Amino acid sequence: MARSVLIAEDEPYILESLMFLMSRAGYRVRAERDGAKAVAAAVHSQPDLMILDIMMPTLNGFEALKQLRATPGLEALRILVLSAKGQEADRRRMMALGADSFVTKPFSNKDLLATVETLIAEPRAKPANAASDTS
Amino acid sequence: MADYTTGKRIRDRRLAQEMTQAELAKRAGISAAYLNLIEHDKRQIGGSLLGKIADLLRTDLADLTGSVRQRLASDVLEIARALGTPDVDGIRAAQFADRHPEWARIFIRLHRAYRDADETAIALSDRLSQDPTVRELSHTVLSRVTAIRSFAEILQQHGDIGHSDRERFTTIITDQSDELAESAREMITLLGGSLGDARPTSPAEEVDDFFIHHGNHFPSLEDAAGELRARFERQPGTLGSQIAERLAALSETANRHEPAPPAHMPETTVRFAQARRLVVADLPDVLKSVIDDDRLTTDAARERALRAVASYAAAALLFPYERFLETAEQARYDIDRIGAIFAGSFEQVAHRLVTLRRPGAEGVPFAFLRSDAAGNLSKPLSISGLRMPRYGGSCPLWAVHAAFAVTDRPIVQLAVMPEGERYLFIARNVKKRMAAYGEPPVTFSVMLACDVAYSDRIVYGDGFTAARTSLETPVGHNCRSCRRVDCGQRAYAPVMLAGADAQGTVAG
């Protein structure tokens, strides 16, 4: 059965390009444009990987990340964060909150796909925990 | 620079104008032999003869006496230190200013432009990081770029996509490009307000330069204000009532450019403001001719200079030169006492004392500096040997800063520079206007400084004539140039000393 990817991104054209890329790569794709709905969709559909944008309405990426990592049953979920901020401090903050990888906008499609494939190929090594925001 | 004397300058300027010694001597009313002695530094020259020769050579006194070069050298050195350049010392700065004065001026202008650009960059950076509109626009721009790049890569890397998808993705790229351009335009419009005000130099600094160039003394303003005062004194009534009467007679149009001060101002401020309104109305041509100077390059600088020379003329009207100098000498430069006699504030009197530079009738040479409570300095006027800071802050130990803690009297300091020069610093906290309830008071500290050699002529020198080191306050010009590594007030490491010891005492 094909692996599944949940995309949480509020920008419609970025979302459309990500959906195209993931579908073409053979993943089952589901998308949400709102942080709170994305968390609910993750609980409901149990995807293998989630692409999570930080700047989103209702619930931003930081809060969504915290909630996802505090939710029982989502321990295996790989989370790839998309961020407009490229500083090392932002990366450390995302990783401390439980992100598995971090990609900066504007991204290279090839690099993004390679990161998704790498994450999905291996079971999630880190134990899921409700990491606190230490930044 | 020490070898480039007034005599040599006269000779150089004369030769540059292809004038013979005999020709210049004849026009100056002296013998050629005497001019020859002057040019070879065998005779001292000063006073009216030097002024006459300066006129004949179509230059000014400051150029011939070298004070212009001293100021240039001082500015170059100060900038070099502010930039943390340890290799430039006073001698090198003086050589540079003396040999290449035009380049020195360009260097100073460039530094100002750099500083303005730096301040603009900091302001924009603050705005970019804090302004929600800018943040949102930045996010929009980034999102457009992300979508464009992603679809462009899809079109490039997926040759097998269908015609309709290809068309749609191409349309998205086009639309997103248009929106990106629109966002960029919005960004430019938004930031334009900040960029539009940027200037290569600040008007305040141009006006400072203008005053320093003139040695803070303007004979034409002194003469015009003197004639105006003489006219009033021929009429019955006090000067104040004469001024008030004249102002009342002036048309509304004449008064329009110089509004009346608010009623709650101190009496001295009101009187000074009235005098300024009067000179603006009655001496417009004189004021304009004084500021007709190519050092003032912008309308803002000319407006600022016009206000400053109007204040100068107002001071000359209220505090007439000869009488003021005589009173100052008699009162031994007791500023409060002089202020009581002439009904002037501490700052007005202190500022007027600095202008007593008429050749042949000079008062004690004073430097002047004003600071606000945050240490922002203004109105810097230097004297030979003591440079008032213009780029960066001054030494935190200077009396101008300590005066904020003492409200009812001047404080006096015997300041000793790292090189050993000793100066008297006289500073006082002054209130610019009375504050209404809830309105923050506008206060400054005003400081005069003079060489300690004049301490017996001024009342503030009493008690400091004995050579006791316990009376001295070791100070510097500013932290960057100061060699006192053990100073507890050090804010920045000195640039002239290397090594950990020099860095180790920076105050937290």
XYZ file of C-alpha atoms in Angstrom:
643
model
C 0.000 0.000 0.000
C 1.279 3.475 -0.853
C 2.695 5.585 1.944
C 0.611 8.598 2.916
C 1.564 12.264 3.248
C -0.487 14.987 4.926
C 0.325 18.511 3.768
C -0.516 21.455 6.041
C -0.007 24.639 4.029
C -2.242 27.690 3.699
C -0.741 29.143 0.499
C -2.855 27.598 -2.273
C -0.206 27.552 -5.017
C 2.506 26.133 -2.769
C -0.009 23.539 -1.626
C -0.883 22.693 -5.231
C 2.766 22.233 -6.214
C 3.431 20.057 -3.145
C 0.377 17.921 -3.877
C 1.529 17.477 -7.474
C 5.045 16.503 -6.379
C 3.935 14.051 -3.708
C 1.310 12.441 -5.966
C 3.849 12.089 -8.759
C 6.244 10.450 -6.285
C 3.575 7.828 -5.571
C 2.321 8.992 -2.185
C -1.280 9.146 -1.110
C -1.833 12.832 -0.423
C -4.196 14.705 1.832
C -4.071 18.458 2.403
C -5.290 20.999 4.943
C -4.937 24.807 4.867
C -5.484 25.391 8.574
C -3.341 24.285 11.570
C -6.160 23.016 13.768
C -7.755 21.019 10.955
C -4.344 19.596 10.066
C -3.880 18.260 13.628
C -7.361 16.686 13.522
C -6.624 15.169 10.113
C -3.356 13.676 11.395
C -5.187 12.028 14.293
C -7.913 10.768 11.993
C -5.897 9.566 8.994
C -2.624 8.528 10.689
C -0.324 9.512 7.777
C 3.255 8.311 7.537
C 4.595 11.829 7.117
C 3.326 15.345 7.534
C 4.650 18.452 5.753
C 3.880 21.262 8.170
C 4.078 24.953 7.311
C 4.802 27.273 10.244
C 2.802 30.351 9.239
C -0.788 29.128 9.209
C -4.118 30.477 10.385
C -5.989 29.229 13.488
C -3.089 27.217 14.862
C 0.447 28.043 13.784
C 3.078 25.423 13.055
C 4.730 25.682 16.491
C 1.491 24.985 18.331
C 0.470 22.272 15.879
C 3.860 20.615 16.337
C 3.484 20.661 20.132
C -0.014 19.187 19.959
C 0.996 16.484 17.485
C 3.911 15.380 19.637
C 1.697 15.293 22.710
C -0.946 13.154 20.996
C -0.841 9.403 21.798
C -0.951 7.208 18.705
C 1.120 9.600 16.552
C 4.503 8.413 17.796
C 5.486 7.107 14.350
C 4.469 10.252 12.462
C 7.405 11.883 10.698
C 7.074 15.643 10.603
C 8.879 17.832 8.080
C 8.606 21.520 8.857
C 8.482 24.169 6.123
C 9.648 27.554 7.320
C 10.361 30.969 5.911
C 12.967 31.450 8.620
C 16.321 29.911 7.843
C 18.348 30.711 10.927
C 19.995 27.964 12.928
C 18.076 29.077 16.022
C 14.762 28.418 14.228
C 15.949 25.005 13.141
C 17.006 24.108 16.697
C 13.672 25.307 18.019
C 11.708 23.116 15.562
C 13.869 20.102 16.284
C 13.486 20.625 20.034
C 9.726 20.673 19.576
C 9.854 17.303 17.844
C 10.269 18.021 14.123
C 12.152 15.324 12.219
C 13.455 17.624 9.521
C 13.367 21.234 8.481
C 13.222 22.763 4.976
C 13.472 26.469 4.231
C 11.315 28.272 1.653
C 11.855 28.639 -1.234
C 12.822 25.003 -1.467
C 14.209 22.837 -4.223
C 11.674 20.192 -5.270
C 14.425 17.615 -5.582
C 15.792 18.276 -2.100
C 12.325 18.263 -0.592
C 11.447 14.941 -2.208
C 14.776 13.435 -1.155
C 14.134 14.494 2.453
C 10.605 13.025 2.363
C 11.891 9.750 0.920
C 14.675 9.508 3.521
C 12.294 10.114 6.388
C 9.696 7.640 5.160
C 12.238 4.917 4.379
C 13.240 4.530 8.015
C 11.012 4.093 11.065
C 10.983 7.152 13.260
C 13.969 6.780 15.585
C 13.149 9.434 18.133
C 10.611 8.632 20.811
C 7.672 10.944 20.482
C 7.343 13.282 23.423
C 5.725 16.524 24.224
C 8.895 18.527 23.977
C 8.653 21.916 25.581
C 9.489 25.065 23.679
C 12.864 25.861 25.115
C 13.821 28.724 22.846
C 51.815 71.114 10.810
C 53.639 73.017 13.529
C 56.134 74.281 10.899
C 53.450 75.602 8.583
C 53.191 79.023 10.140
C 50.944 82.002 9.509
C 53.836 83.699 7.696
C 54.294 80.775 5.335
C 50.550 80.634 4.701
C 50.521 84.332 3.780
C 53.433 83.753 1.412
C 51.779 80.694 -0.182
C 48.433 82.462 -0.654
C 50.184 85.543 -2.085
C 52.219 83.492 -4.559
C 49.143 81.503 -5.520
C 47.557 84.783 -6.567
C 50.723 85.858 -8.403
C 51.068 88.934 -6.227
C 54.457 90.425 -5.374
C 55.514 91.244 -1.821
C 55.686 94.914 -2.773
C 52.179 94.828 -4.203
C 50.608 93.181 -1.162
C 52.605 95.340 1.247
C 51.525 98.529 -0.498
C 47.861 97.569 -0.434
C 48.139 96.549 3.236
C 49.804 99.852 4.112
C 53.095 98.367 5.306
C 56.583 98.209 3.858
C 57.693 95.319 1.690
C 60.548 94.709 4.112
C 58.102 94.334 7.002
C 55.941 91.918 5.001
C 59.078 89.966 4.202
C 59.820 89.657 7.927
C 56.245 88.510 8.558
C 56.396 85.915 5.810
C 59.622 84.539 7.254
C 58.191 84.471 10.801
C 60.562 87.141 12.038
C 57.632 89.282 13.110
C 54.369 88.296 14.793
C 51.197 89.322 13.016
C 47.666 89.548 14.351
C 44.749 91.880 14.883
C 43.538 94.217 12.177
C 46.634 93.871 9.950
C 46.122 90.110 9.669
C 42.440 90.716 8.912
C 43.364 93.224 6.207
C 45.880 90.852 4.615
C 43.295 88.062 4.738
C 40.852 90.324 2.878
C 43.492 91.297 0.296
C 44.323 87.638 -0.274
C 40.581 86.894 -0.545
C 40.699 84.397 2.299
C 39.790 84.487 5.966
C 41.608 84.731 9.254
C 41.088 81.092 10.147
C 42.779 80.004 6.937
C 45.831 82.136 7.636
C 46.160 81.242 11.310
C 45.772 77.554 10.548
C 42.752 76.995 12.778
C 40.833 75.588 9.798
C 43.509 72.912 9.375
C 43.584 72.267 13.116
C 39.859 71.661 13.066
C 40.148 69.417 10.030
C 42.939 67.446 11.694
C 40.920 67.200 14.886
C 37.858 65.908 12.990
C 39.966 63.429 11.016
C 41.531 62.121 14.223
C 38.197 61.869 15.979
C 36.679 59.935 13.077
C 39.712 57.656 12.831
C 39.364 56.839 16.507
C 35.624 56.341 16.249
C 36.334 53.865 13.447
C 38.848 52.080 15.671
C 41.923 52.875 13.564
C 44.883 52.712 15.971
C 47.549 53.680 13.415
C 46.298 57.248 13.019
C 47.677 59.567 15.670
C 47.489 63.330 16.036
C 50.613 63.932 13.959
C 49.435 61.821 11.042
C 45.999 63.411 11.123
C 47.577 66.879 11.124
C 49.862 65.972 8.212
C 46.922 64.638 6.240
C 44.780 67.732 6.896
C 47.636 70.099 6.101
C 48.802 68.437 2.901
C 45.423 67.383 1.564
C 42.730 69.628 3.075
C 40.246 68.897 0.275
C 40.659 65.156 0.750
C 40.261 65.621 4.493
C 36.953 67.426 3.874
C 35.837 64.645 1.543
C 36.831 62.066 4.164
C 34.728 63.875 6.791
C 31.764 64.124 4.405
C 32.065 60.465 3.534
C 32.131 59.527 7.187
C 28.962 61.494 7.786
C 27.312 59.865 4.794
C 28.401 56.458 6.068
C 27.056 57.222 9.522
C 23.725 58.414 8.116
C 23.492 55.275 5.982
C 24.352 53.129 8.981
C 21.666 54.772 11.087
C 19.160 54.360 8.245
C 20.056 50.677 7.952
C 19.534 50.163 11.676
C 16.207 51.984 11.534
C 15.093 49.889 8.564
C 16.285 46.708 10.221
C 14.245 47.572 13.314
C 11.299 48.305 11.106
C 11.676 45.066 9.162
C 11.823 42.984 12.313
C 9.043 44.738 14.210
C 6.603 46.176 11.721
C 3.733 43.700 11.206
C 2.983 45.103 7.738
C 6.561 44.567 6.628
C 6.547 41.069 8.144
C 3.369 40.191 6.305
C 4.681 41.609 3.031
C 7.946 39.691 3.442
C 5.981 36.493 4.007
C 3.875 37.165 0.907
C 6.984 37.781 -1.214
C 8.577 34.574 0.020
C 5.426 32.562 -0.653
C 5.223 33.881 -4.240
C 8.893 33.063 -4.824
C 8.401 29.567 -3.382
C 5.433 28.851 -5.660
C 7.212 30.241 -8.748
C 10.341 28.211 -8.090
C 8.423 25.031 -7.358
C 6.276 25.217 -10.513
C 9.231 26.240 -12.652
C 11.092 23.138 -11.446
C 8.043 20.965 -12.097
C 7.829 22.226 -15.690
C 11.526 21.645 -16.150
C 11.765 18.244 -14.492
C 8.477 16.614 -15.518
C 8.424 16.493 -19.285
C 5.488 14.131 -19.359
C 2.859 16.337 -17.768
C -0.274 16.912 -19.765
C -1.062 19.995 -21.796
C -3.731 21.308 -19.440
C -1.453 20.945 -16.354
C 1.395 22.596 -18.239
C -0.851 25.518 -19.167
C -2.182 25.822 -15.637
C 1.296 25.770 -14.064
C 2.535 28.321 -16.582
C -0.420 30.561 -15.743
C 0.321 30.174 -12.017
C 3.945 31.221 -12.598
C 2.801 34.272 -14.589
C 0.193 35.273 -12.006
C 2.523 34.726 -9.093
C 5.211 36.782 -10.871
C 2.740 39.650 -11.282
C 1.762 39.389 -7.618
C 5.414 39.238 -6.624
C 6.086 42.454 -8.531
C 3.078 44.060 -6.839
C 4.319 42.965 -3.394
C 7.759 44.366 -4.196
C 6.177 47.689 -5.183
C 4.213 47.742 -1.923
C 7.422 47.059 -0.045
C 9.198 49.939 -1.809
C 6.285 52.275 -1.088
C 6.261 51.230 2.547
C 9.987 51.674 3.009
C 10.112 54.769 0.849
C 9.061 56.932 3.770
C 12.184 55.928 5.629
C 14.498 56.200 2.657
C 13.148 59.498 1.422
C 14.454 61.379 4.417
C 17.973 60.034 4.151
C 20.586 62.656 3.400
C 24.287 62.327 2.863
C 24.997 64.700 5.758
C 22.923 66.005 8.586
C 21.841 69.668 8.554
C 22.884 69.978 12.202
C 26.434 68.994 11.352
C 26.578 71.360 8.413
C 25.490 74.201 10.679
C 28.079 73.165 13.297
C 30.738 73.297 10.591
C 29.502 76.685 9.441
C 29.770 78.146 12.961
C 33.161 76.578 13.607
C 34.456 77.933 10.317
C 33.484 81.432 11.412
C 35.050 80.949 14.833
C 31.536 81.484 16.197
C 31.907 85.189 15.601
C 30.053 87.204 12.950
C 31.156 90.860 12.710
C 28.315 91.791 10.341
C 25.713 90.517 12.819
C 27.436 92.309 15.680
C 27.417 95.563 13.690
C 23.792 95.246 12.551
C 22.558 94.320 16.044
C 24.606 97.179 17.508
C 22.982 99.698 15.134
C 19.537 98.312 15.928
C 20.161 98.654 19.644
C 21.523 102.172 19.229
C 18.278 103.121 17.425
C 16.247 101.794 20.350
C 18.433 103.504 22.920
C 17.779 106.881 21.301
C 14.094 106.400 22.083
C 12.554 106.696 25.550
C 11.738 103.477 27.438
C 13.542 100.242 28.198
C 14.941 97.964 25.538
C 12.274 95.375 26.399
C 9.443 97.861 25.961
C 11.004 99.160 22.728
C 11.215 95.639 21.314
C 7.644 94.853 22.364
C 6.420 98.097 20.786
C 8.265 97.435 17.552
C 6.917 93.863 17.381
C 3.391 95.119 17.925
C 3.858 97.587 15.068
C 5.105 94.914 12.685
C 2.574 93.499 10.313
C 1.197 90.037 10.840
C 3.083 88.942 7.738
C 6.399 89.999 9.178
C 5.678 88.096 12.375
C 4.453 84.968 10.652
C 7.832 83.234 10.306
C 8.807 83.617 13.925
C 5.861 82.729 16.154
C 5.505 84.226 19.605
C 6.670 81.975 22.461
C 4.032 80.244 24.607
C 3.035 82.192 27.672
C 4.404 79.679 30.186
C 8.020 80.127 29.063
C 10.523 81.623 31.525
C 10.921 85.405 31.249
C 14.446 85.135 29.813
C 13.214 82.796 27.096
C 10.323 85.085 26.204
C 12.635 88.090 26.006
C 15.120 86.220 23.852
C 12.363 84.935 21.576
C 11.071 88.505 21.153
C 14.546 89.722 20.258
C 14.845 86.938 17.729
C 11.505 87.788 16.161
C 12.639 91.349 15.909
C 15.956 90.618 14.175
C 14.214 88.230 11.777
C 11.821 91.027 10.853
C 14.282 93.945 10.863
C 17.551 92.385 9.669
C 16.478 89.876 7.002
C 19.115 90.883 4.449
C 21.978 90.710 6.955
C 20.871 87.276 8.176
C 20.508 85.978 4.627
C 23.897 87.301 3.548
C 25.548 85.566 6.525
C 24.093 82.178 5.602
C 24.888 82.599 1.915
C 27.630 80.018 2.311
C 28.385 76.952 0.228
C 28.995 74.905 3.369
C 25.227 74.846 3.792
C 24.182 72.456 1.058
C 20.508 71.783 1.765
C 17.392 73.834 2.417
C 17.114 72.156 5.815
C 20.674 73.202 6.706
C 20.053 76.771 5.511
C 16.837 76.997 7.532
C 18.625 75.683 10.585
C 21.512 78.085 10.032
C 19.076 80.971 9.619
C 17.516 80.183 12.989
C 20.971 79.932 14.548
C 22.246 83.241 13.158
C 18.956 84.868 14.181
C 19.670 83.650 17.715
C 23.197 85.009 17.417
C 21.873 88.414 16.328
C 19.286 88.348 19.133
C 22.067 87.689 21.650
C 24.131 90.494 20.115
C 21.111 92.811 20.475
C 20.378 91.908 24.095
C 23.994 91.510 25.189
C 25.964 94.230 23.298
C 29.553 93.209 22.676
C 31.640 95.837 24.446
C 29.351 96.227 27.447
C 28.906 92.491 27.808
C 32.656 91.837 27.626
C 33.351 94.587 30.150
C 30.714 93.220 32.528
C 31.991 89.677 32.080
C 35.526 90.757 32.946
C 34.325 92.704 35.965
C 32.150 89.828 37.157
C 35.019 87.451 36.493
C 32.824 85.492 34.117
C 30.313 84.590 36.825
C 27.585 83.415 34.457
C 24.685 83.709 36.883
C 25.782 87.213 37.895
C 26.124 88.342 34.276
C 22.728 86.769 33.614
C 21.212 88.814 36.446
C 22.691 92.047 35.053
C 21.583 91.410 31.461
C 18.420 89.428 32.256
C 19.733 86.382 30.407
C 19.556 82.688 31.148
C 22.580 80.566 31.970
C 22.621 79.060 28.491
C 22.151 82.422 26.741
C 24.992 84.007 28.695
C 27.271 80.971 28.310
C 26.651 80.940 24.573
C 27.312 84.664 24.269
C 30.606 84.306 26.154
C 31.808 81.886 23.491
C 31.202 84.509 20.788
C 33.517 87.102 22.357
C 36.203 86.522 19.745
C 36.541 89.953 18.136
C 40.220 90.424 17.219
C 41.738 92.901 19.652
C 38.769 92.661 22.062
C 38.619 89.009 22.968
C 37.224 87.477 26.109
C 38.411 84.274 27.757
C 38.335 81.572 25.075
C 35.652 79.070 26.030
C 34.544 75.813 24.462
C 30.850 75.009 24.650
C 28.886 71.790 24.782
C 25.305 70.858 25.503
C 24.004 67.440 26.450
C 20.596 65.952 27.075
C 19.985 63.417 29.808
C 20.703 60.545 27.418
C 24.120 61.989 26.574
C 23.169 63.226 23.091
C 25.501 66.137 22.442
C 24.750 69.337 20.562
C 26.216 72.767 19.808
C 29.843 71.618 20.135
C 32.309 74.499 19.905
C 35.967 73.706 20.463
C 38.925 75.765 21.587
C 42.537 75.244 20.674
C 43.688 72.020 22.314
C 40.287 70.928 23.585
C 38.191 69.179 21.022
C 34.488 68.965 21.739
C 33.174 65.598 20.569
C 31.070 65.560 17.403
C 31.238 61.912 16.387
C 30.335 59.601 19.258
C 29.927 60.357 22.924
C 32.152 62.259 25.303
C 33.939 61.021 28.397
C 31.262 60.054 30.971
C 33.299 61.746 33.694
C 32.869 65.219 32.200
C 30.963 67.710 34.316
C 28.381 68.120 31.542
C 26.974 64.728 32.543
C 27.356 65.083 36.317
C 25.468 68.415 36.198
C 22.151 66.597 35.770
C 22.413 65.533 39.416
C 22.784 69.145 40.667
C 19.877 71.412 39.887
C 20.469 74.714 41.637
C 24.038 75.761 40.810
C 26.875 75.212 38.368
C 29.396 72.518 39.123
C 33.071 73.101 38.437
C 35.635 70.497 37.571
C 39.377 70.662 37.117
C 39.640 68.152 34.301
C 42.980 66.632 33.430
C 43.353 64.981 30.051
C 45.434 61.809 29.646
C 48.152 63.881 27.959
C 48.275 66.219 30.970
C 46.410 69.304 29.696
C 44.213 70.833 32.381
C 40.887 72.567 31.795
C 38.176 74.060 33.926
C 34.769 72.632 33.122
C 31.738 74.627 34.290
C 28.400 72.888 33.797
C 24.864 73.533 34.829
C 21.561 71.782 34.473
C 19.123 74.103 32.635
C 15.408 73.785 32.095
C 14.328 74.845 28.627
C 10.719 75.501 29.513
C 8.443 75.001 32.458
C 6.477 71.821 32.153
C 2.749 71.707 32.695
C 1.391 68.859 34.785
C 1.981 65.589 32.979
C 4.294 67.151 30.435
C 7.882 65.917 30.545
C 10.367 68.673 31.419
C 12.897 69.613 28.740
C 16.264 69.768 30.431
C 19.795 70.033 29.178
C 23.193 70.379 30.719
C 25.270 73.251 29.375
C 29.027 73.264 29.779
C 31.740 75.838 29.224
C 35.394 74.821 29.256
C 38.545 76.889 29.296
C 42.244 76.346 29.732
C 43.197 76.326 33.398
C 45.648 79.132 32.573
C 42.629 81.490 32.664
C 41.496 80.303 36.108
C 42.596 83.512 37.828
C 40.377 85.542 35.472
C 37.224 83.589 36.172
C 35.361 83.113 39.413
C 35.068 79.370 38.890
C 38.841 79.080 39.034
C 38.946 80.170 42.686
C 40.139 77.253 44.733
C 41.697 75.509 41.763
C 44.798 77.650 41.443
C 46.784 75.546 43.918
C 48.466 72.646 42.165
C 46.844 69.913 44.221
C 46.153 66.659 42.463
C 43.320 65.904 44.915
C 41.307 68.634 43.133
C 41.811 67.097 39.730
C 39.469 64.758 37.895
C 41.292 62.501 35.457
C 39.182 62.457 32.298
C 39.572 61.762 28.584
C 37.878 62.911 25.389
C 35.963 59.686 24.934
C 36.546 56.024 25.722
C 37.920 55.122 22.289
C 40.709 57.681 22.435
C 41.383 57.533 26.180
C 44.443 55.728 27.512
C 43.233 55.455 31.106
C 42.806 51.689 31.172
C 41.919 51.594 34.867
C 38.874 53.871 34.501
C 35.740 52.453 36.091
C 33.518 54.382 33.665
C 35.042 52.848 30.558
C 32.356 51.857 28.062
C 34.583 50.879 25.111
C 38.098 49.544 24.881
C 40.667 52.131 23.795
C 41.890 51.829 20.228
C 45.382 53.060 20.982
C 46.223 50.189 23.317
C 46.225 46.546 22.413
C 46.020 43.503 24.643
C 43.781 42.007 27.265
C 44.543 44.605 29.916
C 43.129 47.323 27.728
C 39.975 45.337 27.095
C 39.469 44.102 30.623
C 37.966 47.098 32.343
C 35.034 47.785 30.075
C 32.128 48.711 32.304
C 29.194 46.359 32.159
